[in-house]
Amino acid sequence: MTILAVDGDVKYLEKIREAITEIEPDAEILCCTDSPQALAEARKKEIDTAFLNPEMEEISGLDLGQYLKELYPLVNLIYFTDHREYGFDAISQHASGFILNPVCEENVRRELGDLRHPTLEKDHKRVFAQTFGDFELFVDGKPVEFKYSRTKEVVAVLVSRRGAQVTNGEIIASLWEDDGDPVKKASYLRNLRQDLQNTFTRLRLTGIILKQRGSMAVAVDKVECDLYDWLEKKKDSKYRYLGEFMAQYSWSEYMAAELDELADS
């Protein structure tokens, strides 16, 4: 569990951290003294629960809470304050909890024990990669629409490599083989990478694609995939390999042959 705590008072923030640590010793706790810093942290790492002071400068705690909900719809917002009138705002925002100061261990334990979105409920993955038959990428149950059709093929290549970093050259070789001007293909790949980034930003997906200089990989722990599940569980998998793998792409034939052997063994 990743828990964010935001308050302008450093000493009080430390007391909140201590209370959370006592109850959730294995949680990753991110403490921020201002809302812009907290929002920046949230864009880098998914937040499960946030303890927010609604009276923050620059960006109010309530506005920060709304931004967090836009990033992560199942985030648990818990507001703490000296003023009861903020309770109505918390209810209107469908917050998980509301604490009248002080934020002590008893209050924190009560709120963490009755989360609006329990951690187990959030274990599902938003992204599903279908590889058996034709390749398709789904987010929240809907097929992803990219600006360029080739962008989806880039994702297919990454998914097929199961978390291994794939170089730009390897991606180009899969998509175009020996066809066309290498310089133009490299330029086009940059457009595809930008399309991928723009699309995932629009869908509020973070950490799905792991980038290094000149290469990319898919974060397999953030993606549900029929291939991954079948390779791990074989006959116990809920997915069945029936002889077709990413059928619309010619480069997938080599992997399909390997899967055929595994299916027969």
PDB file of C-alpha atoms in Angstrom:
ATOM      1  CA  MET A   1       0.000   0.000   0.000  1.00  0.00           C
ATOM      2  CA  THR A   2       1.226   3.492  -0.846  1.00  0.00           C
ATOM      3  CA  ILE A   3      -0.028   6.223   1.489  1.00  0.00           C
ATOM      4  CA  LEU A   4       0.379   9.945   0.874  1.00  0.00           C
ATOM      5  CA  ALA A   5       0.271  12.454   3.755  1.00  0.00           C
ATOM      6  CA  VAL A   6       0.159  16.202   3.114  1.00  0.00           C
ATOM      7  CA  ASP A   7       0.403  19.007   5.674  1.00  0.00           C
ATOM      8  CA  GLY A   8       2.311  22.285   5.826  1.00  0.00           C
ATOM      9  CA  ASP A   9       3.521  21.698   9.398  1.00  0.00           C
ATOM     10  CA  VAL A  10       6.629  19.496   9.288  1.00  0.00           C
ATOM     11  CA  LYS A  11       6.374  18.415  12.932  1.00  0.00           C
ATOM     12  CA  TYR A  12       2.692  17.552  12.650  1.00  0.00           C
ATOM     13  CA  LEU A  13       3.365  15.705   9.411  1.00  0.00           C
ATOM     14  CA  GLU A  14       5.941  13.583  11.223  1.00  0.00           C
ATOM     15  CA  LYS A  15       3.339  12.675  13.885  1.00  0.00           C
ATOM     16  CA  ILE A  16       0.967  11.584  11.119  1.00  0.00           C
ATOM     17  CA  ARG A  17       3.720   9.475   9.562  1.00  0.00           C
ATOM     18  CA  GLU A  18       4.450   7.817  12.908  1.00  0.00           C
ATOM     19  CA  ALA A  19       0.764   7.004  13.460  1.00  0.00           C
ATOM     20  CA  ILE A  20       0.426   5.461   9.986  1.00  0.00           C
ATOM     21  CA  THR A  21       3.664   3.482  10.406  1.00  0.00           C
ATOM     22  CA  GLU A  22       2.441   2.016  13.683  1.00  0.00           C
ATOM     23  CA  ILE A  23      -0.698   0.662  11.980  1.00  0.00           C
ATOM     24  CA  GLU A  24       0.673  -0.143   8.499  1.00  0.00           C
ATOM     25  CA  PRO A  25       4.380  -0.924   9.026  1.00  0.00           C
ATOM     26  CA  ASP A  26       4.765  -2.347   5.515  1.00  0.00           C
ATOM     27  CA  ALA A  27       3.178   0.634   3.751  1.00  0.00           C
ATOM     28  CA  GLU A  28       5.203   3.046   1.641  1.00  0.00           C
ATOM     29  CA  ILE A  29       4.515   6.479   3.111  1.00  0.00           C
ATOM     30  CA  LEU A  30       5.101   9.644   1.088  1.00  0.00           C
ATOM     31  CA  CYS A  31       5.089  12.854   3.150  1.00  0.00           C
ATOM     32  CA  CYS A  32       4.796  16.247   1.456  1.00  0.00           C
ATOM     33  CA  THR A  33       4.610  19.750   2.918  1.00  0.00           C
ATOM     34  CA  ASP A  34       2.904  21.327  -0.102  1.00  0.00           C
ATOM     35  CA  SER A  35       0.308  20.271  -2.653  1.00  0.00           C
ATOM     36  CA  PRO A  36       2.363  20.765  -5.848  1.00  0.00           C
ATOM     37  CA  GLN A  37       5.036  18.437  -4.461  1.00  0.00           C
ATOM     38  CA  ALA A  38       2.356  15.893  -3.507  1.00  0.00           C
ATOM     39  CA  LEU A  39       0.813  16.040  -6.970  1.00  0.00           C
ATOM     40  CA  ALA A  40       4.228  15.499  -8.558  1.00  0.00           C
ATOM     41  CA  GLU A  41       4.779  12.409  -6.381  1.00  0.00           C
ATOM     42  CA  ALA A  42       1.329  11.077  -7.282  1.00  0.00           C
ATOM     43  CA  ARG A  43       2.122  11.326 -10.978  1.00  0.00           C
ATOM     44  CA  LYS A  44       5.148   9.079 -10.443  1.00  0.00           C
ATOM     45  CA  LYS A  45       3.566   6.460  -8.167  1.00  0.00           C
ATOM     46  CA  GLU A  46       0.010   5.212  -7.720  1.00  0.00           C
ATOM     47  CA  ILE A  47      -1.508   6.366  -4.431  1.00  0.00           C
ATOM     48  CA  ASP A  48      -3.824   4.007  -2.527  1.00  0.00           C
ATOM     49  CA  THR A  49      -4.733   6.305   0.369  1.00  0.00           C
ATOM     50  CA  ALA A  50      -4.133  10.015   1.003  1.00  0.00           C
ATOM     51  CA  PHE A  51      -4.309  11.917   4.303  1.00  0.00           C
ATOM     52  CA  LEU A  52      -4.893  15.547   3.320  1.00  0.00           C
ATOM     53  CA  ASN A  53      -5.211  18.843   5.154  1.00  0.00           C
ATOM     54  CA  PRO A  54      -7.915  20.756   3.226  1.00  0.00           C
ATOM     55  CA  GLU A  55      -6.293  24.091   4.192  1.00  0.00           C
ATOM     56  CA  MET A  56      -3.188  23.999   2.032  1.00  0.00           C
ATOM     57  CA  GLU A  57      -1.652  26.938   0.158  1.00  0.00           C
ATOM     58  CA  GLU A  58      -1.258  27.160  -3.644  1.00  0.00           C
ATOM     59  CA  ILE A  59      -3.526  24.133  -4.209  1.00  0.00           C
ATOM     60  CA  SER A  60      -6.086  23.469  -1.488  1.00  0.00           C
ATOM     61  CA  GLY A  61      -6.224  19.997  -0.011  1.00  0.00           C
ATOM     62  CA  LEU A  62      -9.711  19.562  -1.459  1.00  0.00           C
ATOM     63  CA  ASP A  63      -8.522  20.455  -4.944  1.00  0.00           C
ATOM     64  CA  LEU A  64      -5.546  18.136  -4.484  1.00  0.00           C
ATOM     65  CA  GLY A  65      -7.961  15.377  -3.523  1.00  0.00           C
ATOM     66  CA  GLN A  66      -9.930  15.955  -6.717  1.00  0.00           C
ATOM     67  CA  TYR A  67      -6.757  15.787  -8.797  1.00  0.00           C
ATOM     68  CA  LEU A  68      -5.827  12.515  -7.090  1.00  0.00           C
ATOM     69  CA  LYS A  69      -9.259  11.068  -7.892  1.00  0.00           C
ATOM     70  CA  GLU A  70      -8.786  12.000 -11.534  1.00  0.00           C
ATOM     71  CA  LEU A  71      -5.435  10.187 -11.538  1.00  0.00           C
ATOM     72  CA  TYR A  72      -6.621   7.200  -9.496  1.00  0.00           C
ATOM     73  CA  PRO A  73     -10.431   6.779  -9.299  1.00  0.00           C
ATOM     74  CA  LEU A  74     -10.132   4.262  -6.429  1.00  0.00           C
ATOM     75  CA  VAL A  75      -7.906   6.395  -4.194  1.00  0.00           C
ATOM     76  CA  ASN A  76      -9.058   6.666  -0.560  1.00  0.00           C
ATOM     77  CA  LEU A  77      -9.176  10.325   0.507  1.00  0.00           C
ATOM     78  CA  ILE A  78      -9.032  11.009   4.253  1.00  0.00           C
ATOM     79  CA  TYR A  79      -9.207  14.651   5.337  1.00  0.00           C
ATOM     80  CA  PHE A  80      -7.979  15.934   8.701  1.00  0.00           C
ATOM     81  CA  THR A  81      -8.742  19.409  10.015  1.00  0.00           C
ATOM     82  CA  ASP A  82      -9.742  21.557  13.012  1.00  0.00           C
ATOM     83  CA  HIS A  83     -12.927  22.687  11.267  1.00  0.00           C
ATOM     84  CA  ARG A  84     -16.105  20.597  11.063  1.00  0.00           C
ATOM     85  CA  GLU A  85     -17.446  22.586   8.110  1.00  0.00           C
ATOM     86  CA  TYR A  86     -15.030  20.779   5.786  1.00  0.00           C
ATOM     87  CA  GLY A  87     -16.965  17.612   6.489  1.00  0.00           C
ATOM     88  CA  PHE A  88     -19.622  18.567   3.934  1.00  0.00           C
ATOM     89  CA  ASP A  89     -16.947  19.062   1.265  1.00  0.00           C
ATOM     90  CA  ALA A  90     -15.485  15.652   2.109  1.00  0.00           C
ATOM     91  CA  ILE A  91     -18.907  14.007   1.796  1.00  0.00           C
ATOM     92  CA  SER A  92     -19.558  15.773  -1.506  1.00  0.00           C
ATOM     93  CA  GLN A  93     -16.260  14.412  -2.800  1.00  0.00           C
ATOM     94  CA  HIS A  94     -17.123  10.868  -1.619  1.00  0.00           C
ATOM     95  CA  ALA A  95     -14.039  10.828   0.566  1.00  0.00           C
ATOM     96  CA  SER A  96     -13.205   7.690   2.506  1.00  0.00           C
ATOM     97  CA  GLY A  97     -12.850   9.420   5.860  1.00  0.00           C
ATOM     98  CA  PHE A  98     -12.764  12.619   7.902  1.00  0.00           C
ATOM     99  CA  ILE A  99     -10.737  13.284  11.065  1.00  0.00           C
ATOM    100  CA  LEU A 100     -11.144  16.186  13.453  1.00  0.00           C
ATOM    101  CA  ASN A 101      -7.667  16.897  14.787  1.00  0.00           C
ATOM    102  CA  PRO A 102      -5.620  15.561  16.359  1.00  0.00           C
ATOM    103  CA  VAL A 103      -4.516  12.865  13.933  1.00  0.00           C
ATOM    104  CA  CYS A 104      -3.709  10.225  16.529  1.00  0.00           C
ATOM    105  CA  GLU A 105      -3.132   6.502  16.198  1.00  0.00           C
ATOM    106  CA  GLU A 106      -6.703   5.721  17.258  1.00  0.00           C
ATOM    107  CA  ASN A 107      -8.224   7.943  14.550  1.00  0.00           C
ATOM    108  CA  VAL A 108      -5.860   6.700  11.862  1.00  0.00           C
ATOM    109  CA  ARG A 109      -6.563   3.065  12.794  1.00  0.00           C
ATOM    110  CA  ARG A 110     -10.307   3.700  12.542  1.00  0.00           C
ATOM    111  CA  GLU A 111     -10.046   5.232   9.065  1.00  0.00           C
ATOM    112  CA  LEU A 112      -7.582   2.696   7.670  1.00  0.00           C
ATOM    113  CA  GLY A 113      -9.793  -0.091   8.992  1.00  0.00           C
ATOM    114  CA  ASP A 114     -12.827   1.175   7.081  1.00  0.00           C
ATOM    115  CA  LEU A 115     -11.539   2.332   3.697  1.00  0.00           C
ATOM    116  CA  ARG A 116     -14.028   3.188   0.987  1.00  0.00           C
ATOM    117  CA  HIS A 117     -11.918   1.212  -1.494  1.00  0.00           C
ATOM    118  CA  PRO A 118     -10.108  -1.620   0.336  1.00  0.00           C
ATOM    119  CA  THR A 119      -6.735  -2.621  -1.043  1.00  0.00           C
ATOM    120  CA  LEU A 120      -7.990  -6.057  -2.120  1.00  0.00           C
ATOM    121  CA  GLU A 121     -10.695  -4.383  -4.195  1.00  0.00           C
ATOM    122  CA  LYS A 122      -8.009  -2.467  -6.072  1.00  0.00           C
ATOM    123  CA  ASP A 123      -5.856  -5.441  -6.968  1.00  0.00           C
ATOM    124  CA  HIS A 124      -7.373  -5.648 -10.439  1.00  0.00           C
ATOM    125  CA  LYS A 125      -5.311  -4.311 -13.328  1.00  0.00           C
ATOM    126  CA  ARG A 126      -6.757  -1.611 -15.574  1.00  0.00           C
ATOM    127  CA  VAL A 127      -4.848  -2.856 -18.612  1.00  0.00           C
ATOM    128  CA  PHE A 128      -5.571  -6.143 -20.384  1.00  0.00           C
ATOM    129  CA  ALA A 129      -3.479  -7.320 -23.330  1.00  0.00           C
ATOM    130  CA  GLN A 130      -5.191  -9.905 -25.538  1.00  0.00           C
ATOM    131  CA  THR A 131      -2.633 -11.874 -27.522  1.00  0.00           C
ATOM    132  CA  PHE A 132      -4.498 -15.079 -28.425  1.00  0.00           C
ATOM    133  CA  GLY A 133      -6.179 -14.549 -31.777  1.00  0.00           C
ATOM    134  CA  ASP A 134      -5.707 -10.927 -32.863  1.00  0.00           C
ATOM    135  CA  PHE A 135      -3.820  -8.576 -30.569  1.00  0.00           C
ATOM    136  CA  GLU A 136      -5.889  -5.968 -28.755  1.00  0.00           C
ATOM    137  CA  LEU A 137      -5.169  -3.659 -25.834  1.00  0.00           C
ATOM    138  CA  PHE A 138      -7.976  -2.826 -23.410  1.00  0.00           C
ATOM    139  CA  VAL A 139      -8.077  -0.200 -20.669  1.00  0.00           C
ATOM    140  CA  ASP A 140     -10.996  -0.356 -18.254  1.00  0.00           C
ATOM    141  CA  GLY A 141     -12.630  -2.869 -20.588  1.00  0.00           C
ATOM    142  CA  LYS A 142     -12.495  -0.689 -23.716  1.00  0.00           C
ATOM    143  CA  PRO A 143     -10.150  -1.065 -26.713  1.00  0.00           C
ATOM    144  CA  VAL A 144      -7.482   1.638 -26.777  1.00  0.00           C
ATOM    145  CA  GLU A 145      -7.584   3.971 -29.770  1.00  0.00           C
ATOM    146  CA  PHE A 146      -4.215   5.326 -30.873  1.00  0.00           C
ATOM    147  CA  LYS A 147      -3.617   8.086 -33.408  1.00  0.00           C
ATOM    148  CA  TYR A 148      -1.534   5.714 -35.542  1.00  0.00           C
ATOM    149  CA  SER A 149      -2.360   2.039 -36.092  1.00  0.00           C
ATOM    150  CA  ARG A 150       1.334   1.206 -35.887  1.00  0.00           C
ATOM    151  CA  THR A 151       1.410   2.416 -32.282  1.00  0.00           C
ATOM    152  CA  LYS A 152      -0.683  -0.563 -31.235  1.00  0.00           C
ATOM    153  CA  GLU A 153       1.784  -2.797 -33.050  1.00  0.00           C
ATOM    154  CA  VAL A 154       4.631  -1.275 -31.024  1.00  0.00           C
ATOM    155  CA  VAL A 155       2.736  -2.238 -27.857  1.00  0.00           C
ATOM    156  CA  ALA A 156       2.225  -5.738 -29.284  1.00  0.00           C
ATOM    157  CA  VAL A 157       5.977  -6.132 -29.792  1.00  0.00           C
ATOM    158  CA  LEU A 158       6.648  -5.035 -26.198  1.00  0.00           C
ATOM    159  CA  VAL A 159       3.986  -7.364 -24.781  1.00  0.00           C
ATOM    160  CA  SER A 160       5.383 -10.296 -26.780  1.00  0.00           C
ATOM    161  CA  ARG A 161       8.814  -9.728 -25.201  1.00  0.00           C
ATOM    162  CA  ARG A 162       7.350 -10.174 -21.710  1.00  0.00           C
ATOM    163  CA  GLY A 163       9.151  -7.385 -19.863  1.00  0.00           C
ATOM    164  CA  ALA A 164      12.473  -7.467 -21.700  1.00  0.00           C
ATOM    165  CA  GLN A 165      13.811  -4.154 -22.974  1.00  0.00           C
ATOM    166  CA  VAL A 166      13.322  -3.896 -26.744  1.00  0.00           C
ATOM    167  CA  THR A 167      15.622  -1.556 -28.666  1.00  0.00           C
ATOM    168  CA  ASN A 168      14.390   0.913 -31.258  1.00  0.00           C
ATOM    169  CA  GLY A 169      16.217  -1.126 -33.893  1.00  0.00           C
ATOM    170  CA  GLU A 170      14.405  -4.302 -32.860  1.00  0.00           C
ATOM    171  CA  ILE A 171      11.047  -2.540 -32.977  1.00  0.00           C
ATOM    172  CA  ILE A 172      11.798  -1.148 -36.432  1.00  0.00           C
ATOM    173  CA  ALA A 173      12.886  -4.596 -37.661  1.00  0.00           C
ATOM    174  CA  SER A 174       9.608  -6.108 -36.466  1.00  0.00           C
ATOM    175  CA  LEU A 175       7.349  -3.411 -37.894  1.00  0.00           C
ATOM    176  CA  TRP A 176       9.021  -2.823 -41.263  1.00  0.00           C
ATOM    177  CA  GLU A 177      11.564  -5.630 -41.687  1.00  0.00           C
ATOM    178  CA  ASP A 178      13.845  -4.412 -44.553  1.00  0.00           C
ATOM    179  CA  ASP A 179      11.289  -2.165 -46.207  1.00  0.00           C
ATOM    180  CA  GLY A 180      11.992   1.559 -46.682  1.00  0.00           C
ATOM    181  CA  ASP A 181      14.461   4.237 -45.670  1.00  0.00           C
ATOM    182  CA  PRO A 182      15.985   3.549 -42.188  1.00  0.00           C
ATOM    183  CA  VAL A 183      16.161   7.276 -41.369  1.00  0.00           C
ATOM    184  CA  LYS A 184      12.490   7.771 -42.196  1.00  0.00           C
ATOM    185  CA  LYS A 185      11.522   4.698 -40.167  1.00  0.00           C
ATOM    186  CA  ALA A 186      13.454   5.989 -37.146  1.00  0.00           C
ATOM    187  CA  SER A 187      11.649   9.331 -37.472  1.00  0.00           C
ATOM    188  CA  TYR A 188       8.294   7.569 -37.746  1.00  0.00           C
ATOM    189  CA  LEU A 189       9.078   5.473 -34.666  1.00  0.00           C
ATOM    190  CA  ARG A 190       9.621   8.680 -32.688  1.00  0.00           C
ATOM    191  CA  ASN A 191       6.107   9.734 -33.715  1.00  0.00           C
ATOM    192  CA  LEU A 192       4.749   6.361 -32.592  1.00  0.00           C
ATOM    193  CA  ARG A 193       6.496   6.630 -29.227  1.00  0.00           C
ATOM    194  CA  GLN A 194       5.031  10.103 -28.749  1.00  0.00           C
ATOM    195  CA  ASP A 195       1.574   8.815 -29.684  1.00  0.00           C
ATOM    196  CA  LEU A 196       1.959   6.031 -27.134  1.00  0.00           C
ATOM    197  CA  GLN A 197       2.949   8.499 -24.429  1.00  0.00           C
ATOM    198  CA  ASN A 198       0.132  10.911 -25.276  1.00  0.00           C
ATOM    199  CA  THR A 199      -2.470   8.144 -25.319  1.00  0.00           C
ATOM    200  CA  PHE A 200      -1.403   6.675 -21.984  1.00  0.00           C
ATOM    201  CA  THR A 201      -1.279  10.156 -20.418  1.00  0.00           C
ATOM    202  CA  ARG A 202      -4.830  10.798 -21.638  1.00  0.00           C
ATOM    203  CA  LEU A 203      -5.923   7.493 -20.094  1.00  0.00           C
ATOM    204  CA  ARG A 204      -4.073   8.362 -16.860  1.00  0.00           C
ATOM    205  CA  LEU A 205      -1.857   5.297 -17.084  1.00  0.00           C
ATOM    206  CA  THR A 206       1.487   5.478 -15.348  1.00  0.00           C
ATOM    207  CA  GLY A 207       4.338   3.010 -15.200  1.00  0.00           C
ATOM    208  CA  ILE A 208       3.010   0.701 -17.934  1.00  0.00           C
ATOM    209  CA  ILE A 209       5.881   1.382 -20.342  1.00  0.00           C
ATOM    210  CA  LEU A 210       9.398   1.370 -18.893  1.00  0.00           C
ATOM    211  CA  LYS A 211      11.708   3.522 -20.988  1.00  0.00           C
ATOM    212  CA  GLN A 212      15.467   3.560 -21.255  1.00  0.00           C
ATOM    213  CA  ARG A 213      17.599   5.443 -23.731  1.00  0.00           C
ATOM    214  CA  GLY A 214      16.864   3.823 -27.085  1.00  0.00           C
ATOM    215  CA  SER A 215      14.653   1.027 -25.752  1.00  0.00           C
ATOM    216  CA  MET A 216      11.321   0.261 -24.076  1.00  0.00           C
ATOM    217  CA  ALA A 217       9.685  -2.543 -22.124  1.00  0.00           C
ATOM    218  CA  VAL A 218       6.242  -3.324 -20.751  1.00  0.00           C
ATOM    219  CA  ALA A 219       5.792  -3.513 -16.959  1.00  0.00           C
ATOM    220  CA  VAL A 220       4.393  -7.046 -16.775  1.00  0.00           C
ATOM    221  CA  ASP A 221       3.202  -6.611 -13.180  1.00  0.00           C
ATOM    222  CA  LYS A 222       0.825  -3.817 -14.255  1.00  0.00           C
ATOM    223  CA  VAL A 223      -0.758  -5.677 -17.167  1.00  0.00           C
ATOM    224  CA  GLU A 224      -3.133  -8.625 -17.206  1.00  0.00           C
ATOM    225  CA  CYS A 225      -2.356 -10.736 -20.253  1.00  0.00           C
ATOM    226  CA  ASP A 226      -3.714 -14.059 -21.509  1.00  0.00           C
ATOM    227  CA  LEU A 227      -0.221 -15.091 -22.660  1.00  0.00           C
ATOM    228  CA  TYR A 228       1.430 -14.377 -19.307  1.00  0.00           C
ATOM    229  CA  ASP A 229      -1.298 -16.179 -17.370  1.00  0.00           C
ATOM    230  CA  TRP A 230      -1.216 -19.223 -19.671  1.00  0.00           C
ATOM    231  CA  LEU A 231       2.575 -19.530 -19.587  1.00  0.00           C
ATOM    232  CA  GLU A 232       2.523 -19.403 -15.791  1.00  0.00           C
ATOM    233  CA  LYS A 233      -0.456 -21.674 -15.078  1.00  0.00           C
ATOM    234  CA  LYS A 234      -0.817 -23.811 -18.225  1.00  0.00           C
ATOM    235  CA  LYS A 235      -3.891 -26.041 -17.759  1.00  0.00           C
ATOM    236  CA  ASP A 236      -4.980 -24.076 -14.692  1.00  0.00           C
ATOM    237  CA  SER A 237      -5.109 -20.822 -16.645  1.00  0.00           C
ATOM    238  CA  LYS A 238      -8.491 -19.273 -17.393  1.00  0.00           C
ATOM    239  CA  TYR A 239      -7.200 -18.564 -20.917  1.00  0.00           C
ATOM    240  CA  ARG A 240      -6.755 -21.124 -23.678  1.00  0.00           C
ATOM    241  CA  TYR A 241      -4.224 -21.016 -26.502  1.00  0.00           C
ATOM    242  CA  LEU A 242      -5.947 -22.342 -29.654  1.00  0.00           C
ATOM    243  CA  GLY A 243      -3.166 -21.966 -32.192  1.00  0.00           C
ATOM    244  CA  GLU A 244      -3.373 -18.242 -32.975  1.00  0.00           C
ATOM    245  CA  PHE A 245      -1.097 -15.597 -31.468  1.00  0.00           C
ATOM    246  CA  MET A 246      -1.257 -11.917 -32.507  1.00  0.00           C
ATOM    247  CA  ALA A 247      -2.529 -13.235 -35.818  1.00  0.00           C
ATOM    248  CA  GLN A 248      -2.544  -9.886 -37.646  1.00  0.00           C
ATOM    249  CA  TYR A 249       1.251  -9.504 -37.379  1.00  0.00           C
ATOM    250  CA  SER A 250       3.605 -11.609 -39.522  1.00  0.00           C
ATOM    251  CA  TRP A 251       6.518 -11.229 -37.088  1.00  0.00           C
ATOM    252  CA  SER A 252       4.525 -13.130 -34.428  1.00  0.00           C
ATOM    253  CA  GLU A 253       4.769 -16.444 -36.327  1.00  0.00           C
ATOM    254  CA  TYR A 254       7.993 -17.456 -34.567  1.00  0.00           C
ATOM    255  CA  MET A 255       6.409 -17.009 -31.145  1.00  0.00           C
ATOM    256  CA  ALA A 256       3.291 -18.871 -32.293  1.00  0.00           C
ATOM    257  CA  ALA A 257       5.470 -21.840 -33.261  1.00  0.00           C
ATOM    258  CA  GLU A 258       6.976 -21.896 -29.765  1.00  0.00           C
ATOM    259  CA  LEU A 259       3.528 -21.757 -28.194  1.00  0.00           C
ATOM    260  CA  ASP A 260       2.389 -24.646 -30.415  1.00  0.00           C
ATOM    261  CA  GLU A 261       5.231 -26.772 -29.015  1.00  0.00           C
ATOM    262  CA  LEU A 262       4.386 -25.833 -25.447  1.00  0.00           C
ATOM    263  CA  ALA A 263       0.703 -26.607 -26.012  1.00  0.00           C
ATOM    264  CA  ASP A 264       1.555 -30.080 -27.334  1.00  0.00           C
ATOM    265  CA  SER A 265       4.027 -30.915 -24.586  1.00  0.00           C
TER     266      SER A 265
END
